[in-house]
Amino acid sequence: MVELIIEKKFIKQFENKYPLIHREAIRNANELKEEGEIIHLVDSSQKFIAKGYYGNQNKGLGWVLTHNPDEEINVSFFRSKILSAINKRKGFYDDPQTTAFRLFNGEGDGIGGLTIDYYDGHYLINWYSDGIYSFKNLVVTVLEEYGECKSIYEKKRFDTKGKYIDDDDFVSGERAEFPLIIKENGMNFAVDLNDGAMTGIFLDQRDVRRAIRDRYAKGKHVLNTFSYTGAFSVAAALGGAKKTSSVDLAKRSEPKTMEQLSLNDIDIEKQDLYVMDVYSYFKYAKRHDLKYDMVVLDPPSFARSKKKTFSSAKDYPSLITNSVEITKSNGIIIASTNNASFGMDQFKKMVDKGFKEAGQAYRIKEEFGLPRDFTVHKLYKPSNYLKVLVIEKIAK
Ligand code: SAH
């Protein structure tokens, strides 16, 4: 156990249950030794304020776990947090049309640095620091106790000897057969929990996929950029899109997208796939005078390609400008970002800048944030990272 003294001006914040132990709040951070050790946050007269653990993330030094000085950080602690998260998601367990969701969402469910996703009885744990990883046995014990656990996989999203993800992410239970087919609002998706950092689907876009299928896609030609495994194209095609065109730089996106489309009995002949840089595709589309009824933009926060480095914070306005130029008048642009370093207000400014540059008027029709299984901590703004805008081009 290590006692860390909070700088005076941050005391109120921690008393109010702010969850992140950030470096500038701590006077004696040099006393931290081993990741996973328990931290007592105290004021300068050693009055107890909160208890947490040491785990280095780019965000900070660790997370607060409790404000009760008598609460031990042991298997009972993890059991109570995880069971209460499970209870909050009973509706998902009971819904046969949706068999994958976030079961435990870090600080939003009381333990920063840890997320657990549920894929039809198989659990995927994401560890965001060596510190939280030191509690692995406790977390695994709790999940195994809970009857419906077929298997457990993990992603170590912190650098262990220069490597982020192991070659084998299997932890316990009976190995699943991949691809595993999960359902989301009746749509089928193939996932693989043991194939690198990503699983094949981003569960946080569930509400957006549903809206695209149920309300936006009918009769439209949809351009899906940064399409990955084509989940938005699947939703659009099932919603009656005339055609979908998916663009992603990664070669694996092509077979993966074919797989997702076929799993949903979608006519592959009517869907186009391009393994291509999005900016090259914009040029191609302009040269051939292609116009879309709807363009979906869902770039990563950062990406390095041969030609350049993409950063959503810097490049979003230009993505919008390019998209506007290839969207039909009265068409729709769905702009999404998972960049936690800015909020919705700033995102709207980037979108506005992009439309101004194109000299185009627009109207925001709808906004999305995280779905309800991605519980956020209301005092820690970056936990609410997802921002999605449905924007309509309007005639001037
Ligand atoms: N929209 C997807 C998720 C996107 S993940 C979904 O809903 O499932 C980000 C994707 O962007 C990755 O598949 C990556 O290969 C792709 N990507 C990154 N930079 C790119 C670029 N410059 N052009 C095209 N695709 C890019």
Coordinates of N, CA, C and O in Angstrom, one line a residue, residues 119-241:
Y119 N -19.9 -11.9 -25.8 CA -20.2 -12.3 -27.1 C -20.9 -13.7 -27.0 O -20.2 -14.7 -27.0
D120 N -22.2 -13.7 -26.9 CA -22.9 -14.9 -26.9 C -22.3 -16.0 -25.9 O -22.1 -17.1 -26.3
G121 N -22.1 -15.6 -24.7 CA -21.6 -16.5 -23.7 C -20.1 -16.5 -23.6 O -19.5 -17.1 -22.6
H122 N -19.4 -15.9 -24.5 CA -17.9 -15.8 -24.5 C -17.6 -14.4 -24.0 O -18.2 -13.4 -24.5
Y123 N -16.6 -14.3 -23.1 CA -16.3 -13.0 -22.5 C -14.9 -12.6 -23.0 O -14.0 -13.3 -23.1
L124 N -14.8 -11.3 -23.4 CA -13.6 -10.7 -23.8 C -13.2 -9.6 -22.8 O -13.9 -8.6 -22.7
I125 N -12.1 -9.8 -22.1 CA -11.6 -8.8 -21.1 C -10.6 -7.9 -21.8 O -9.6 -8.4 -22.4
N126 N -10.7 -6.6 -21.7 CA -9.7 -5.7 -22.1 C -9.0 -5.1 -20.9 O -9.6 -4.5 -20.0
W127 N -7.7 -5.3 -20.8 CA -6.9 -4.8 -19.7 C -6.1 -3.6 -20.2 O -5.3 -3.7 -21.2
Y128 N -6.3 -2.4 -19.6 CA -5.6 -1.2 -20.1 C -4.3 -0.8 -19.4 O -3.7 0.2 -19.7
S129 N -3.9 -1.6 -18.4 CA -2.6 -1.3 -17.8 C -2.1 -2.6 -17.1 O -2.9 -3.5 -16.8
D130 N -0.8 -2.6 -16.9 CA -0.2 -3.7 -16.1 C -0.8 -3.8 -14.7 O -1.0 -4.9 -14.2
G131 N -1.2 -2.6 -14.2 CA -1.7 -2.6 -12.8 C -3.0 -3.3 -12.7 O -3.2 -4.2 -11.8
I132 N -4.0 -3.1 -13.6 CA -5.3 -3.7 -13.5 C -5.1 -5.2 -13.9 O -5.7 -6.1 -13.3
Y133 N -4.1 -5.5 -14.7 CA -3.8 -6.9 -15.1 C -3.4 -7.7 -13.9 O -3.7 -8.9 -13.9
S134 N -2.8 -7.1 -12.9 CA -2.4 -7.9 -11.7 C -3.6 -8.4 -10.9 O -3.5 -9.2 -10.1
F135 N -4.8 -7.9 -11.3 CA -6.0 -8.4 -10.6 C -6.7 -9.5 -11.4 O -7.9 -9.9 -11.2
K136 N -6.0 -10.0 -12.4 CA -6.6 -10.9 -13.4 C -7.3 -12.1 -12.7 O -8.5 -12.4 -13.1
N137 N -6.7 -12.7 -11.8 CA -7.3 -13.9 -11.1 C -8.6 -13.6 -10.5 O -9.5 -14.4 -10.6
L138 N -8.7 -12.5 -9.9 CA -10.0 -12.1 -9.2 C -11.1 -11.9 -10.3 O -12.2 -12.4 -10.1
V139 N -10.8 -11.2 -11.3 CA -11.8 -11.0 -12.4 C -12.2 -12.3 -13.0 O -13.4 -12.6 -13.2
V140 N -11.2 -13.1 -13.4 CA -11.5 -14.4 -14.0 C -12.4 -15.3 -13.1 O -13.4 -15.9 -13.5
T141 N -12.0 -15.3 -11.8 CA -12.8 -16.1 -10.8 C -14.2 -15.7 -10.8 O -15.1 -16.5 -10.9
V142 N -14.5 -14.4 -10.8 CA -15.9 -13.9 -10.7 C -16.6 -14.3 -12.0 O -17.7 -14.8 -11.9
L143 N -16.0 -14.1 -13.2 CA -16.7 -14.5 -14.4 C -17.0 -16.0 -14.5 O -18.0 -16.4 -15.0
E144 N -16.0 -16.8 -14.0 CA -16.2 -18.2 -14.1 C -17.3 -18.7 -13.1 O -18.1 -19.6 -13.4
E145 N -17.5 -18.0 -12.0 CA -18.5 -18.3 -11.0 C -19.9 -18.1 -11.6 O -20.8 -18.8 -11.3
Y146 N -19.9 -17.1 -12.5 CA -21.2 -16.7 -13.1 C -21.5 -17.8 -14.2 O -20.8 -17.9 -15.1
G147 N -22.6 -18.5 -14.0 CA -22.9 -19.7 -14.8 C -22.7 -19.7 -16.3 O -22.3 -20.7 -16.9
E148 N -23.1 -18.5 -16.9 CA -23.2 -18.6 -18.4 C -21.9 -18.3 -19.1 O -21.9 -17.9 -20.2
C149 N -20.8 -18.6 -18.5 CA -19.5 -18.3 -19.1 C -18.9 -19.5 -19.9 O -18.5 -20.5 -19.3
K150 N -19.0 -19.4 -21.2 CA -18.5 -20.5 -22.0 C -16.9 -20.5 -22.1 O -16.3 -21.5 -22.1
S151 N -16.4 -19.2 -22.3 CA -15.0 -19.1 -22.4 C -14.6 -17.7 -22.1 O -15.4 -16.8 -22.1
I152 N -13.3 -17.5 -21.8 CA -12.8 -16.1 -21.6 C -11.6 -15.9 -22.5 O -10.7 -16.7 -22.6
Y153 N -11.6 -14.7 -23.1 CA -10.4 -14.3 -23.9 C -10.0 -12.9 -23.4 O -10.8 -12.3 -22.6
E154 N -8.8 -12.5 -23.7 CA -8.4 -11.2 -23.2 C -7.5 -10.4 -24.2 O -6.9 -11.0 -25.1
K155 N -7.5 -9.1 -24.1 CA -6.6 -8.3 -24.8 C -5.8 -7.4 -23.8 O -6.4 -6.7 -23.0
K156 N -4.5 -7.6 -23.9 CA -3.6 -6.7 -23.0 C -3.3 -5.5 -23.8 O -2.4 -5.5 -24.7
R157 N -4.1 -4.4 -23.5 CA -3.9 -3.2 -24.3 C -2.9 -2.2 -23.6 O -3.2 -1.1 -23.4
F158 N -1.8 -2.9 -23.1 CA -0.7 -2.1 -22.6 C 0.5 -2.8 -23.1 O 0.5 -4.0 -23.4
D159 N 1.6 -2.1 -23.1 CA 2.8 -2.6 -23.7 C 3.5 -3.6 -22.8 O 3.9 -3.3 -21.7
T160 N 3.5 -4.9 -23.2 CA 4.3 -5.9 -22.5 C 5.5 -6.2 -23.4 O 5.3 -6.9 -24.4
K161 N 6.6 -5.8 -23.1 CA 7.8 -6.1 -23.9 C 7.7 -5.7 -25.3 O 7.9 -6.5 -26.2
G162 N 7.2 -4.5 -25.5 CA 7.1 -4.0 -26.9 C 6.0 -4.5 -27.7 O 5.9 -4.4 -28.9
K163 N 5.1 -5.3 -27.1 CA 4.0 -5.9 -27.8 C 2.7 -5.6 -27.1 O 2.6 -5.8 -25.9
Y164 N 1.6 -5.3 -27.9 CA 0.3 -5.0 -27.2 C -0.6 -6.2 -27.1 O -1.2 -6.4 -26.1
I165 N -0.7 -7.0 -28.1 CA -1.6 -8.1 -28.1 C -0.8 -9.4 -28.2 O 0.0 -9.6 -29.1
D166 N -1.1 -10.4 -27.4 CA -0.5 -11.7 -27.5 C -0.9 -12.5 -28.8 O -1.9 -12.2 -29.3
D167 N -0.1 -13.5 -29.1 CA -0.5 -14.3 -30.2 C -1.7 -15.2 -29.9 O -2.6 -15.5 -30.7
D168 N -1.8 -15.5 -28.6 CA -3.0 -16.3 -28.2 C -3.6 -15.6 -27.0 O -3.1 -15.4 -26.0
D169 N -4.9 -15.2 -27.2 CA -5.6 -14.4 -26.2 C -6.6 -15.3 -25.3 O -7.4 -14.7 -24.6
F170 N -6.5 -16.6 -25.5 CA -7.4 -17.5 -24.8 C -7.0 -17.5 -23.3 O -5.8 -17.5 -23.0
V171 N -8.0 -17.4 -22.4 CA -7.7 -17.5 -21.0 C -8.2 -18.8 -20.3 O -7.5 -19.5 -19.7
S172 N -9.5 -19.0 -20.5 CA -10.1 -20.2 -19.8 C -11.4 -20.6 -20.4 O -12.0 -19.9 -21.2
G173 N -11.9 -21.8 -20.0 CA -13.2 -22.3 -20.5 C -12.9 -23.2 -21.7 O -11.8 -23.8 -21.8
E174 N -13.9 -23.3 -22.5 CA -13.7 -24.2 -23.7 C -13.5 -23.2 -24.9 O -14.3 -22.3 -25.1
R175 N -12.4 -23.4 -25.6 CA -12.1 -22.6 -26.8 C -13.3 -22.5 -27.7 O -13.9 -23.5 -28.0
A176 N -13.6 -21.2 -28.1 CA -14.7 -21.0 -29.0 C -14.3 -21.4 -30.4 O -13.1 -21.4 -30.7
E177 N -15.2 -21.7 -31.3 CA -14.9 -21.9 -32.7 C -15.1 -20.5 -33.4 O -16.2 -20.0 -33.4
F178 N -14.1 -20.1 -34.1 CA -14.2 -18.8 -34.8 C -14.3 -19.0 -36.3 O -13.6 -19.9 -36.8
P179 N -15.0 -18.2 -37.0 CA -15.8 -17.1 -36.5 C -17.0 -17.5 -35.7 O -17.7 -18.5 -36.0
L180 N -17.3 -16.7 -34.7 CA -18.4 -16.9 -33.8 C -19.5 -16.0 -34.4 O -19.2 -14.9 -34.8
I181 N -20.7 -16.5 -34.5 CA -21.7 -15.6 -35.1 C -22.6 -15.0 -34.0 O -23.2 -15.8 -33.2
I182 N -22.6 -13.7 -33.9 CA -23.4 -13.0 -32.9 C -24.6 -12.3 -33.6 O -24.5 -12.1 -34.8
K183 N -25.6 -12.0 -32.8 CA -26.7 -11.2 -33.4 C -26.8 -9.8 -32.7 O -26.4 -9.6 -31.6
E184 N -27.2 -8.9 -33.6 CA -27.4 -7.5 -33.0 C -28.7 -7.0 -33.7 O -28.7 -6.8 -34.9
N185 N -29.7 -6.8 -32.9 CA -31.0 -6.4 -33.4 C -31.4 -7.2 -34.6 O -31.9 -6.7 -35.6
G186 N -31.2 -8.5 -34.5 CA -31.5 -9.4 -35.6 C -30.5 -9.5 -36.8 O -30.7 -10.4 -37.6
M187 N -29.5 -8.7 -36.8 CA -28.5 -8.8 -37.8 C -27.4 -9.8 -37.4 O -27.1 -9.9 -36.2
N188 N -26.8 -10.4 -38.3 CA -25.7 -11.4 -37.9 C -24.3 -10.8 -38.2 O -24.1 -10.1 -39.2
F189 N -23.4 -11.0 -37.2 CA -22.1 -10.6 -37.4 C -21.1 -11.7 -37.0 O -21.3 -12.3 -36.0
A190 N -20.1 -11.9 -37.8 CA -19.0 -12.8 -37.5 C -18.0 -12.1 -36.7 O -17.5 -11.0 -37.0
V191 N -17.6 -12.7 -35.6 CA -16.5 -12.1 -34.7 C -15.4 -13.2 -34.4 O -15.7 -14.4 -34.5
D192 N -14.3 -12.7 -34.2 CA -13.1 -13.5 -33.8 C -12.5 -12.9 -32.6 O -11.9 -11.8 -32.7
L193 N -12.5 -13.5 -31.4 CA -11.9 -12.9 -30.2 C -10.4 -13.2 -30.1 O -9.8 -12.8 -29.1
N194 N -9.9 -14.0 -31.1 CA -8.5 -14.4 -30.9 C -7.7 -14.1 -32.2 O -7.0 -14.9 -32.7
D195 N -7.9 -12.9 -32.7 CA -7.3 -12.5 -34.0 C -6.8 -11.0 -34.0 O -7.4 -10.2 -34.7
G196 N -5.9 -10.7 -33.1 CA -5.4 -9.3 -33.0 C -6.3 -8.4 -32.2 O -7.1 -8.9 -31.4
A197 N -6.1 -7.1 -32.3 CA -6.6 -6.2 -31.4 C -8.2 -6.0 -31.6 O -8.9 -5.6 -30.6
M198 N -8.7 -6.2 -32.8 CA -10.1 -6.0 -33.0 C -10.9 -7.3 -33.3 O -10.3 -8.3 -33.6
T199 N -12.2 -7.3 -33.0 CA -12.9 -8.5 -33.1 C -13.8 -8.7 -34.3 O -14.3 -9.8 -34.5
G200 N -13.9 -7.6 -35.1 CA -14.7 -7.7 -36.3 C -16.0 -6.8 -36.2 O -16.6 -6.5 -37.2
I201 N -16.3 -6.4 -35.0 CA -17.4 -5.5 -34.8 C -17.1 -4.5 -33.7 O -16.5 -4.9 -32.7
F202 N -17.6 -3.3 -33.9 CA -17.5 -2.3 -32.8 C -18.9 -2.2 -32.2 O -19.8 -1.6 -32.8
L203 N -19.0 -2.7 -31.0 CA -20.3 -2.8 -30.3 C -20.9 -1.5 -30.0 O -22.1 -1.3 -29.9
D204 N -20.1 -0.4 -29.9 CA -20.6 0.9 -29.5 C -21.4 1.6 -30.6 O -22.1 2.6 -30.4
Q205 N -21.4 1.0 -31.8 CA -22.2 1.6 -32.9 C -23.5 1.0 -33.1 O -24.2 1.2 -34.1
R206 N -24.0 0.2 -32.1 CA -25.2 -0.6 -32.3 C -26.4 0.3 -32.7 O -27.2 0.0 -33.6
D207 N -26.6 1.4 -31.9 CA -27.7 2.3 -32.1 C -27.7 2.9 -33.5 O -28.7 3.2 -34.2
V208 N -26.5 3.2 -34.0 CA -26.3 3.9 -35.3 C -26.7 2.9 -36.4 O -27.4 3.2 -37.4
R209 N -26.2 1.7 -36.2 CA -26.5 0.6 -37.2 C -28.0 0.4 -37.3 O -28.6 0.3 -38.4
R210 N -28.6 0.4 -36.2 CA -30.1 0.2 -36.2 C -30.8 1.4 -36.9 O -31.7 1.2 -37.7
A211 N -30.4 2.6 -36.6 CA -31.0 3.7 -37.2 C -30.8 3.7 -38.7 O -31.7 4.0 -39.5
I212 N -29.6 3.3 -39.2 CA -29.3 3.3 -40.6 C -30.3 2.3 -41.2 O -30.9 2.5 -42.3
R213 N -30.4 1.1 -40.6 CA -31.2 0.0 -41.2 C -32.7 0.5 -41.2 O -33.4 0.4 -42.2
D214 N -33.2 1.0 -40.1 CA -34.6 1.2 -39.9 C -35.1 2.5 -40.5 O -36.3 2.6 -40.8
R215 N -34.2 3.5 -40.6 CA -34.7 4.8 -40.9 C -34.0 5.6 -42.0 O -34.5 6.6 -42.5
Y216 N -32.8 5.2 -42.4 CA -32.1 6.0 -43.3 C -31.7 5.4 -44.6 O -31.4 6.1 -45.6
A217 N -31.7 4.0 -44.7 CA -31.1 3.4 -45.9 C -32.0 3.2 -47.1 O -31.5 3.1 -48.2
K218 N -33.2 3.1 -46.9 CA -34.2 2.6 -47.9 C -34.0 3.3 -49.3 O -34.1 4.5 -49.4
G219 N -33.7 2.5 -50.3 CA -33.6 3.0 -51.6 C -32.4 3.8 -52.0 O -32.2 4.4 -53.0
K220 N -31.4 3.9 -51.0 CA -30.3 4.7 -51.2 C -29.0 4.0 -51.7 O -28.8 2.9 -51.5
H221 N -28.2 4.8 -52.4 CA -26.8 4.3 -52.6 C -25.9 4.9 -51.5 O -25.8 6.1 -51.4
V222 N -25.4 4.0 -50.7 CA -24.6 4.4 -49.5 C -23.1 4.2 -49.7 O -22.7 3.1 -50.1
L223 N -22.4 5.2 -49.5 CA -20.9 5.1 -49.5 C -20.4 4.9 -48.0 O -20.7 5.8 -47.2
N224 N -19.8 3.8 -47.7 CA -19.4 3.5 -46.4 C -17.8 3.6 -46.3 O -17.1 2.7 -46.8
T225 N -17.3 4.7 -45.8 CA -15.9 4.9 -45.8 C -15.3 4.4 -44.4 O -15.9 4.5 -43.4
F226 N -14.0 4.0 -44.5 CA -13.4 3.4 -43.3 C -14.2 2.2 -42.8 O -14.6 2.1 -41.7
S227 N -14.6 1.4 -43.8 CA -15.7 0.4 -43.6 C -15.3 -0.8 -42.8 O -16.2 -1.5 -42.3
Y228 N -14.0 -1.1 -42.6 CA -13.5 -2.2 -41.8 C -14.2 -3.5 -42.3 O -14.0 -3.9 -43.4
T229 N -15.1 -4.2 -41.4 CA -15.7 -5.4 -41.9 C -17.1 -5.1 -42.5 O -17.9 -6.0 -42.7
G230 N -17.4 -3.8 -42.8 CA -18.6 -3.5 -43.5 C -19.9 -3.5 -42.7 O -21.0 -3.6 -43.2
A231 N -19.8 -3.3 -41.4 CA -21.0 -3.5 -40.5 C -22.1 -2.4 -40.9 O -23.3 -2.8 -40.9
F232 N -21.6 -1.2 -41.2 CA -22.6 -0.2 -41.6 C -23.3 -0.6 -43.0 O -24.4 -0.3 -43.3
S233 N -22.5 -1.2 -43.9 CA -23.0 -1.6 -45.2 C -24.0 -2.7 -45.0 O -25.1 -2.8 -45.7
V234 N -23.8 -3.6 -44.0 CA -24.7 -4.7 -43.7 C -26.1 -4.1 -43.3 O -27.1 -4.4 -43.8
A235 N -26.0 -3.1 -42.3 CA -27.2 -2.5 -41.8 C -27.9 -1.8 -43.0 O -29.1 -1.9 -43.1
A236 N -27.2 -1.1 -43.8 CA -27.8 -0.3 -44.9 C -28.5 -1.3 -45.9 O -29.6 -1.1 -46.3
A237 N -27.8 -2.4 -46.3 CA -28.3 -3.3 -47.2 C -29.6 -4.0 -46.7 O -30.6 -4.1 -47.4
L238 N -29.6 -4.3 -45.4 CA -30.7 -4.9 -44.8 C -31.9 -3.9 -44.7 O -33.1 -4.3 -44.6
G239 N -31.6 -2.6 -44.6 CA -32.6 -1.6 -44.6 C -33.1 -1.2 -46.0 O -33.8 -0.2 -46.1
G240 N -32.7 -2.0 -47.0 CA -33.2 -1.7 -48.3 C -32.4 -0.8 -49.2 O -33.0 -0.2 -50.1
A241 N -31.2 -0.6 -48.8 CA -30.3 0.3 -49.7 C -30.3 -0.3 -51.1 O -30.2 -1.5 -51.3

